[in-house]
GROMACS .gro file of C-alpha atoms in nm:
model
  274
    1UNK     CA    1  -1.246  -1.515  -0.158
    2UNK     CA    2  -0.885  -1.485  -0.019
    3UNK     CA    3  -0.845  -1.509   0.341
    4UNK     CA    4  -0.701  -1.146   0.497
    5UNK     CA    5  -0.346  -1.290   0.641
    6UNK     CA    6  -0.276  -1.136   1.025
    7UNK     CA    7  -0.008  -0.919   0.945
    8UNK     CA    8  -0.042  -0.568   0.832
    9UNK     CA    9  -0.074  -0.561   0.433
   10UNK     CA   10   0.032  -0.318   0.191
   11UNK     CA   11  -0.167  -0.164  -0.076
   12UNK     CA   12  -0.057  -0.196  -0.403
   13UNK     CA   13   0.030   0.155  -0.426
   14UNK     CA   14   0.239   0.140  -0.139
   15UNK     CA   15   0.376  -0.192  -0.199
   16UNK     CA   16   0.462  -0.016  -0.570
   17UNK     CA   17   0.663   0.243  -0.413
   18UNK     CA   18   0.854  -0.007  -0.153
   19UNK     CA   19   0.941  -0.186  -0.522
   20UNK     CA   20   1.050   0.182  -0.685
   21UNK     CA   21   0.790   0.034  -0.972
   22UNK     CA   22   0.433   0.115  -1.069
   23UNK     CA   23   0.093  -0.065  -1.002
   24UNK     CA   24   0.051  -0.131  -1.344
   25UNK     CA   25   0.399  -0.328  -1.337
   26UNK     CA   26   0.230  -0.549  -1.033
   27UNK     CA   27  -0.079  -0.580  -1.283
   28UNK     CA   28   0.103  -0.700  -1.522
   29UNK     CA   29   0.307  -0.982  -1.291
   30UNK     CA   30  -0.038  -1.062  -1.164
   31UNK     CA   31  -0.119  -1.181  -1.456
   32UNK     CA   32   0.199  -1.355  -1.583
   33UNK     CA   33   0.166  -1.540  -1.225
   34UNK     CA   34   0.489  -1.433  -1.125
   35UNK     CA   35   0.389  -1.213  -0.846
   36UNK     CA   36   0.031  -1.263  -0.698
   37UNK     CA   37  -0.123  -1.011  -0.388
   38UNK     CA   38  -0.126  -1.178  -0.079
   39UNK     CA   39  -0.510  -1.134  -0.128
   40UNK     CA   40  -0.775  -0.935  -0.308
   41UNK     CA   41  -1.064  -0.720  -0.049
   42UNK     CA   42  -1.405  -0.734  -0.165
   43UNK     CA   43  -1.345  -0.380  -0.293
   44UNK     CA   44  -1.101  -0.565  -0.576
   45UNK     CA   45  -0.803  -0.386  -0.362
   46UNK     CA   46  -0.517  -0.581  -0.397
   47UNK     CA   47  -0.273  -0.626  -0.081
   48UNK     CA   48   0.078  -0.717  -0.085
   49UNK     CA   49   0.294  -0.870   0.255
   50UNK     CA   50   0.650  -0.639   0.258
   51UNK     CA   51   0.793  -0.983   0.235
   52UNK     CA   52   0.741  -0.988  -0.155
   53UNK     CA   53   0.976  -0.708  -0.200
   54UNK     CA   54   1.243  -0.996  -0.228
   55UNK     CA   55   1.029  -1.195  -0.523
   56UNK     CA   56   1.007  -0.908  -0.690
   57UNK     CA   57   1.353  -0.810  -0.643
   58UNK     CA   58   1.442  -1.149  -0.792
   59UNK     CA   59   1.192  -1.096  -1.098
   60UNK     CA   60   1.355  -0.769  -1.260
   61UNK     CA   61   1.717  -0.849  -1.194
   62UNK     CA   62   1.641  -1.167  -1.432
   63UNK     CA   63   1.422  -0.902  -1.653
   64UNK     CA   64   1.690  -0.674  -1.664
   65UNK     CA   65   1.974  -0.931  -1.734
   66UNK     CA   66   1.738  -1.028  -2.047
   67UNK     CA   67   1.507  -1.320  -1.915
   68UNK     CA   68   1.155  -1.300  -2.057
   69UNK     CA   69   0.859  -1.285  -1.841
   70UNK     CA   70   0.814  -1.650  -1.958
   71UNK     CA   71   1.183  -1.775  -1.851
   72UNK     CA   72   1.088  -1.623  -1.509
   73UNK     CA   73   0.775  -1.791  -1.474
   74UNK     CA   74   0.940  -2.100  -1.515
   75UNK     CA   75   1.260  -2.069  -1.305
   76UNK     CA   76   0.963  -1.982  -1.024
   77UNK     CA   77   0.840  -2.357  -1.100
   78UNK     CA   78   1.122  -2.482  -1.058
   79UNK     CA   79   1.275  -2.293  -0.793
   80UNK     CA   80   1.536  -2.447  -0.524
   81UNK     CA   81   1.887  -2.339  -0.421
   82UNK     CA   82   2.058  -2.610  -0.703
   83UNK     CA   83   1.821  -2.463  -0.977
   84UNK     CA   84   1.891  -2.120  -0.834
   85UNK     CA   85   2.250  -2.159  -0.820
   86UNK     CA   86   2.302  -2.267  -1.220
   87UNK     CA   87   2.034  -1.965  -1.330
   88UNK     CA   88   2.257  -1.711  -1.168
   89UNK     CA   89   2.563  -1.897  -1.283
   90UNK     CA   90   2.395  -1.887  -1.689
   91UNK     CA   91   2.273  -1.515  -1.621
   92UNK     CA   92   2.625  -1.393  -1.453
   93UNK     CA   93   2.791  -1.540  -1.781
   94UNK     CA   94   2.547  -1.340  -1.987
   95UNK     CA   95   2.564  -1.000  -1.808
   96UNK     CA   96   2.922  -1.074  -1.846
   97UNK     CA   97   2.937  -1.078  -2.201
   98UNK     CA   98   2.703  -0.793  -2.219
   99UNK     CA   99   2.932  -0.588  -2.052
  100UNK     CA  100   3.227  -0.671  -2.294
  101UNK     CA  101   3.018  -0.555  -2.584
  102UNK     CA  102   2.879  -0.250  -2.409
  103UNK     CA  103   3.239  -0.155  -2.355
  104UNK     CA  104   3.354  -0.210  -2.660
  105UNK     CA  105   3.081  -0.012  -2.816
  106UNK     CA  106   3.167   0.229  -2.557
  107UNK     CA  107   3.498   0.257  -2.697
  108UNK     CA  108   3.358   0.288  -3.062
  109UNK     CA  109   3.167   0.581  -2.955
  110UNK     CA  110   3.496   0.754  -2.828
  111UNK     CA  111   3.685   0.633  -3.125
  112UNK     CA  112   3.465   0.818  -3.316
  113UNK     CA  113   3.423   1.111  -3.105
  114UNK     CA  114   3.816   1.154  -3.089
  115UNK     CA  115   3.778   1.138  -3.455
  116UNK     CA  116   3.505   1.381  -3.523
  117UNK     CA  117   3.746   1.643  -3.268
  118UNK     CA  118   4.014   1.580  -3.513
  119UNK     CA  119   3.833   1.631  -3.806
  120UNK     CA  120   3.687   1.939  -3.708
  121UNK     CA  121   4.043   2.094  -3.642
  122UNK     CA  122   4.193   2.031  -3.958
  123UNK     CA  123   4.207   2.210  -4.270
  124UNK     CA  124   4.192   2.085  -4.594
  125UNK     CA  125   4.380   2.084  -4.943
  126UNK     CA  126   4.690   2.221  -4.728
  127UNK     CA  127   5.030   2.005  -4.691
  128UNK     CA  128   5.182   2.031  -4.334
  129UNK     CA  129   5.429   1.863  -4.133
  130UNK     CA  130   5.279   1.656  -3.807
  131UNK     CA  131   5.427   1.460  -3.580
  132UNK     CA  132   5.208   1.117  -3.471
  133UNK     CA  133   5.231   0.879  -3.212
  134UNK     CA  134   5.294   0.496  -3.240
  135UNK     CA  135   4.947   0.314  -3.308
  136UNK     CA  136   4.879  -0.037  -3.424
  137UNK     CA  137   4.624  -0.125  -3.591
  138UNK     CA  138   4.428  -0.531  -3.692
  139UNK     CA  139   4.507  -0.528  -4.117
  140UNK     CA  140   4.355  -0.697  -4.397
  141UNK     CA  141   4.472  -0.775  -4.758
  142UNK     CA  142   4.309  -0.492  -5.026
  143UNK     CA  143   4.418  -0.459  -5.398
  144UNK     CA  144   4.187  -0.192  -5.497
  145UNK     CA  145   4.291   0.052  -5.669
  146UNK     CA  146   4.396   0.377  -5.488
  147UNK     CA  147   4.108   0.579  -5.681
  148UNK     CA  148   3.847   0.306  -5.622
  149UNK     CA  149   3.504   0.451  -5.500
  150UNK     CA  150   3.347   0.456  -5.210
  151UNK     CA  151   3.103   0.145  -5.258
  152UNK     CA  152   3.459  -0.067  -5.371
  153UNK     CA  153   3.618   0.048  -5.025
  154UNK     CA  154   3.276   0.017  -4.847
  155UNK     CA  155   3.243  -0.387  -4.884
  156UNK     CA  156   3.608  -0.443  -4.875
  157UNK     CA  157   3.642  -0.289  -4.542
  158UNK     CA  158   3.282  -0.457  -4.404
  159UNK     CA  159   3.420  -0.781  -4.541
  160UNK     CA  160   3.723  -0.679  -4.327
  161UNK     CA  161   3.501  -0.587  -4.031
  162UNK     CA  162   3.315  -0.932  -4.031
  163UNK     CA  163   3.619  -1.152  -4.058
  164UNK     CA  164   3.728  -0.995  -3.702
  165UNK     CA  165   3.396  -0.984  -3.580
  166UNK     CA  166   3.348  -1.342  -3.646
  167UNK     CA  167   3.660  -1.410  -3.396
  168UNK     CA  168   3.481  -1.177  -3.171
  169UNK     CA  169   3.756  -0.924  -3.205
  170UNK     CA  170   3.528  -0.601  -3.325
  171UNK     CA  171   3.755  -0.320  -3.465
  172UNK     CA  172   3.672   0.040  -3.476
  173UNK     CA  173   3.832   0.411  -3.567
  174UNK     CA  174   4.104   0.535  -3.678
  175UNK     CA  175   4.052   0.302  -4.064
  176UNK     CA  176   4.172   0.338  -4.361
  177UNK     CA  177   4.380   0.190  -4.637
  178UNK     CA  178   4.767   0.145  -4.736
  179UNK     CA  179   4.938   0.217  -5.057
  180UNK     CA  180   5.308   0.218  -5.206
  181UNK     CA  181   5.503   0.573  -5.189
  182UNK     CA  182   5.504   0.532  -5.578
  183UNK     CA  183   5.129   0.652  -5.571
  184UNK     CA  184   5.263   1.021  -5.516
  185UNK     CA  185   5.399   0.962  -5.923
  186UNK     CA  186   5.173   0.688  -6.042
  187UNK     CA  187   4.769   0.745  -6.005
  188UNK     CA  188   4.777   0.359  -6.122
  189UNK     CA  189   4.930   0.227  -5.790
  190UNK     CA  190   4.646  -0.023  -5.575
  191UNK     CA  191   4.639  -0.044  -5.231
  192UNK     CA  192   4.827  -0.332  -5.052
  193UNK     CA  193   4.572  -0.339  -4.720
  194UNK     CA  194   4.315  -0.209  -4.521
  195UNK     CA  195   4.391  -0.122  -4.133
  196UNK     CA  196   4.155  -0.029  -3.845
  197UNK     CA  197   4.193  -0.017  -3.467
  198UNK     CA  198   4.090  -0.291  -3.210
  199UNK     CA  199   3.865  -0.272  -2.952
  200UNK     CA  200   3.962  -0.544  -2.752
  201UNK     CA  201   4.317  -0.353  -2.705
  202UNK     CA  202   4.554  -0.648  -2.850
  203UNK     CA  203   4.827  -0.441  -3.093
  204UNK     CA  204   4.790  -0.551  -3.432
  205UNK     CA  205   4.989  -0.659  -3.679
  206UNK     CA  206   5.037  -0.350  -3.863
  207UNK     CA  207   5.189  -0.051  -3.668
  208UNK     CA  208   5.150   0.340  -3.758
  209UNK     CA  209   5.476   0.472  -3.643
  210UNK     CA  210   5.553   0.724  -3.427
  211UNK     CA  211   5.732   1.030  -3.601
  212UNK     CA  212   5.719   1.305  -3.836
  213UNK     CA  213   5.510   1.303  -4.098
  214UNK     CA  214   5.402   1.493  -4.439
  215UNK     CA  215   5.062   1.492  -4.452
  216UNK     CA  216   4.792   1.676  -4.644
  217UNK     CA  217   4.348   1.622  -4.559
  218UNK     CA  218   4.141   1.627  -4.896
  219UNK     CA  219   3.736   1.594  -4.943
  220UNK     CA  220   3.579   1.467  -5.279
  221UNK     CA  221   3.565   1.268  -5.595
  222UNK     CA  222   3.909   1.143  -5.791
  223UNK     CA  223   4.010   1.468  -5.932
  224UNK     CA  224   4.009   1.649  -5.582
  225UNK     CA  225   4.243   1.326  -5.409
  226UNK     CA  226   4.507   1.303  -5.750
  227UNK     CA  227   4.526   1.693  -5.743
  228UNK     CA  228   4.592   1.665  -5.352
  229UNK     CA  229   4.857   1.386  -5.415
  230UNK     CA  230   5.026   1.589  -5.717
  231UNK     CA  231   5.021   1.859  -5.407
  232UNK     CA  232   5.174   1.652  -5.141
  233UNK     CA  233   5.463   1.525  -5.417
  234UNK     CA  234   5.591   1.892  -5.504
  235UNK     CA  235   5.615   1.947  -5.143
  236UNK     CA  236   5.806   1.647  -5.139
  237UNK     CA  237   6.057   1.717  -5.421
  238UNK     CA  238   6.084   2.077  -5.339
  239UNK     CA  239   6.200   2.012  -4.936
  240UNK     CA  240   6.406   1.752  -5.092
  241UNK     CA  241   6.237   1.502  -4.804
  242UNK     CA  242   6.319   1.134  -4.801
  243UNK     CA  243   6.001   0.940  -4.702
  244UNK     CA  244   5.961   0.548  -4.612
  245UNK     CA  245   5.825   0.366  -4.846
  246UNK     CA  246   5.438   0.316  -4.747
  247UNK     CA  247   5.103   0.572  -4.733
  248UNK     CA  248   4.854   0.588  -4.438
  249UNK     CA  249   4.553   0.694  -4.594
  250UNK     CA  250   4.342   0.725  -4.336
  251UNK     CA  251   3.942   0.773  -4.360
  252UNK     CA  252   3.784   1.167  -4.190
  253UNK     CA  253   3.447   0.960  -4.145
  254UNK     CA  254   3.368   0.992  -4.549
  255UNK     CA  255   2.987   0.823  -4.440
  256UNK     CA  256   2.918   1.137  -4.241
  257UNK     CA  257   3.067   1.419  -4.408
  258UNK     CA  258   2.997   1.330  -4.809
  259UNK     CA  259   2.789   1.018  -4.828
  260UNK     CA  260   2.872   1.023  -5.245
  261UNK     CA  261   2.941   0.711  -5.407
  262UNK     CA  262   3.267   0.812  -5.542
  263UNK     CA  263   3.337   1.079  -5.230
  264UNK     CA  264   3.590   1.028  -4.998
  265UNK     CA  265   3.776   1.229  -4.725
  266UNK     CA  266   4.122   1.147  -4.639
  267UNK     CA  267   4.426   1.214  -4.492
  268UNK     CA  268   4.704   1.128  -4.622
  269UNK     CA  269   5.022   1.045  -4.393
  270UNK     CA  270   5.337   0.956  -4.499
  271UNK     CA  271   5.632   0.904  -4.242
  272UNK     CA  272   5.964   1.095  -4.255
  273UNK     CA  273   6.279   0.906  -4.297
  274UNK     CA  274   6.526   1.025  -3.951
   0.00000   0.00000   0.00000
């Protein structure tokens, strides 16, 4: 039987709320022999000294920071200040990096909430004039053809997405594709590159310019985007406009909004010459 220490003991309900955690938690570190009571009545109470609030403390900041229950039990073993001081060093480096990531997903999910704003406010199968600011965007070498479908784009643009992630360098919304002014005349044109935004904040090679631009959003299958081109043209040639020489296609989140194969939804952007 365990010997009652002098001091006044907690319960392990009120040693549970001291920790903000639950008796069944303390249960369960009983049992991994990460956290024992101080001692166990005859009544199978279990008592805990106020002093253990620190060993527990210890135990779910390396829980939380992604050690296993296992990992714990053995940094216990081999506990002293020079063992102590390279664990927090390793875990310091990993809550580090797992705050990058969170961030940058953080900044996906805003990408794509800007996004979804802006698609909701535009309407479609309409030319207009828009002015844009400068962006810059990470690109990638695509000769697909500018009616490809939506499974082409899809694993040219994951290939694209895997090359930066591979350098650690994840890239998020706006995306989409780039293609010679000629396409407005010639439905045979391909694409010359794919182009999506950083999320580590270093300007790409490729930069989105900030002006005026003739633009027009479409939805659907290859009829619906040549018919929308043929559109945007005769706008052209009837303001007598003199455009540069490249189209921003960019992608209105086509996996949300059609999910077809050969569905895509797009907006079209094509600077103004000053």
């Amino acid at each position: 039987m365990n010997r009652k220490p002098n001091h006044q003991p907690l319960t392990s309900g009120r040693f549970a709320k001291l920790c903000r955690t639950t008796k069944e938690t303390l249960y369960v570190y009983e049992q991994e022999q990460l956290l024992k009571p101080r001692y166990i009545g005859l009544n199978g109470y279990r008592y805990y000294g106020a002093e253990q609030f620190f060993d527990f403390d210890l135990i779910s900041v390396l829980k939380e920071s992604g050690s296993s229950l296992k990992d714990i039990r053995r940094y216990q073993q081999q506990l002293s200040l020079q063992s102590l001081d390279a664990m927090l060093s390793q875990k310091g480096a990993e809550l580090t990096a797992r705050i990058v990531r969170l961030m940058h997903q953080q900044q996906m999910l805003f990408q794509m909430q800007s996004l979804v704003v802006y698609c909701q406010g535009l309407t479609f199968n309409q030319v207009a004039i828009k002015t844009f600011n400068e962006e810059h965007f990470e690109s990638w070498p695509c000769t697909l053809p500018i009616f490809s479908d939506y499974s082409e784009l899809s694993a040219s643009m994951a290939e694209f997405i895997n090359h930066f992630l591979a350098k650690e360098q994840p890239l998020g919304f706006p995306m989409g594709r780039c293609f010679p002014v000629d396409a407005l005349q010639n439905e045979s044109t391909y694409s010359t590159k794919l182009f999506a935004k950083s999320q580590c904040g270093v300007p790409g090679e490729c930069t989105f310019h900030r002006g005026n631009y003739v633009t027009i959003a479409v939805q659907g299958g290859r009829d619906e985007h040549l018919q929308a081109l043929t559109e945007l043209n005769a706008f052209v040639q009837d303001e007598h406009l003199a455009l540069d020489k490249e189209i921003f296609a960019f992608d209105l989140l086509s996996w949300v909004q059609l999910r077809g194969k050969d569905q895509l939804a797009t907006e079209y952007r094509i600077r103004l010459q000053d």
